[in-house]
Tab-separated table of C-alpha atoms in Angstrom:
chain	number	residue	atom	x	y	z
A	1	PRO	CA	137.797	133.931	195.956
A	2	GLY	CA	134.212	135.057	195.272
A	3	GLN	CA	133.663	132.715	192.317
A	4	ALA	CA	135.086	129.789	194.263
A	5	ALA	CA	132.673	130.463	197.139
A	6	LEU	CA	129.767	130.510	194.681
A	7	ASP	CA	130.910	127.254	193.072
A	8	VAL	CA	131.294	125.584	196.455
A	9	SER	CA	127.896	126.774	197.669
A	10	GLN	CA	126.260	125.327	194.542
A	11	ALA	CA	128.127	122.030	194.908
A	12	VAL	CA	127.242	121.771	198.604
A	13	ALA	CA	123.559	122.433	197.905
A	14	GLU	CA	123.540	119.848	195.115
A	15	GLY	CA	125.310	117.252	197.262
A	16	LEU	CA	122.992	117.795	200.215
A	17	THR	CA	119.979	117.490	197.919
A	18	LEU	CA	121.345	114.249	196.486
A	19	SER	CA	121.732	112.907	200.020
A	20	GLU	CA	117.998	113.389	200.601
A	21	PHE	CA	117.115	110.635	198.103
A	22	SER	CA	115.471	107.560	199.547
A	23	GLY	CA	115.359	104.441	197.421
A	24	ALA	CA	112.921	102.827	199.844
A	25	THR	CA	109.762	104.075	198.106
A	26	TYR	CA	108.363	100.618	197.438
A	27	LYS	CA	109.508	98.958	200.648
A	28	THR	CA	106.724	97.982	203.016
A	29	ALA	CA	108.733	98.266	206.247
A	30	ASP	CA	109.735	101.603	207.716
A	31	PRO	CA	108.817	104.881	206.003
A	32	PRO	CA	111.712	107.014	204.734
A	33	PRO	CA	113.206	109.461	207.227
A	34	PRO	CA	112.098	113.093	207.067
A	35	VAL	CA	114.095	115.473	204.893
A	36	PRO	CA	116.671	117.282	207.041
A	37	VAL	CA	117.024	121.061	207.196
A	38	TRP	CA	120.390	122.386	206.032
A	39	THR	CA	122.160	125.709	206.538
A	40	ILE	CA	125.017	126.751	204.255
A	41	VAL	CA	127.340	129.459	205.585
A	42	VAL	CA	129.578	131.342	203.152
A	43	GLU	CA	132.369	133.512	204.485
A	44	GLY	CA	133.672	136.494	202.561
A	45	THR	CA	132.430	139.319	200.437
A	46	VAL	CA	130.147	137.329	198.155
A	47	GLY	CA	126.708	138.879	197.774
A	48	VAL	CA	123.797	137.116	199.458
A	49	ALA	CA	121.703	137.217	196.276
A	50	ALA	CA	124.454	135.519	194.278
A	51	VAL	CA	124.826	132.787	196.899
A	52	ARG	CA	121.062	132.202	197.015
A	53	GLU	CA	120.973	131.930	193.227
A	54	ARG	CA	123.745	129.353	193.176
A	55	VAL	CA	122.226	127.389	196.060
A	56	ALA	CA	118.901	127.354	194.202
A	57	ARG	CA	120.690	126.075	191.089
A	58	GLY	CA	122.364	123.342	193.135
A	59	ARG	CA	118.995	122.354	194.632
A	60	ILE	CA	117.466	122.140	191.141
A	61	LEU	CA	120.301	120.000	189.804
A	62	GLY	CA	120.155	117.677	192.806
A	63	ASP	CA	116.372	117.440	192.612
A	64	CYS	CA	116.526	116.561	188.905
A	65	SER	CA	119.024	113.806	189.656
A	66	ASN	CA	116.829	112.483	192.468
A	67	ARG	CA	113.801	112.438	190.168
A	68	ALA	CA	115.774	110.468	187.591
A	69	ARG	CA	116.828	108.030	190.308
A	70	ALA	CA	113.199	107.668	191.402
A	71	LEU	CA	112.119	106.988	187.817
A	72	ALA	CA	114.744	104.252	187.583
A	73	ASN	CA	113.043	102.578	190.570
A	74	VAL	CA	109.507	102.687	189.135
A	75	GLU	CA	108.181	99.325	188.137
A	76	TYR	CA	107.041	99.250	184.521
A	77	SER	CA	103.509	98.206	185.502
A	78	ARG	CA	103.149	101.252	187.792
A	79	GLY	CA	103.744	103.734	184.984
A	80	VAL	CA	105.495	107.034	185.187
A	81	MET	CA	105.323	109.357	188.196
């Protein structure tokens, strides 16, 4: 049960981070919405430090994916971020 809770907490953090991506960087209309604040609750006997570590890993993986998505949207003439 403990390992499953850690895996789920990482997956949830990664998924929530992926949902923060806005592909509207170069649109001239409305600015992108603010990044929401999330709270992940894990029930059971899993240590808080272990959950925080896995959530941090999920955030990193999601952020890396979002950066790759942002690079895919950069126009060649604008260069790299």
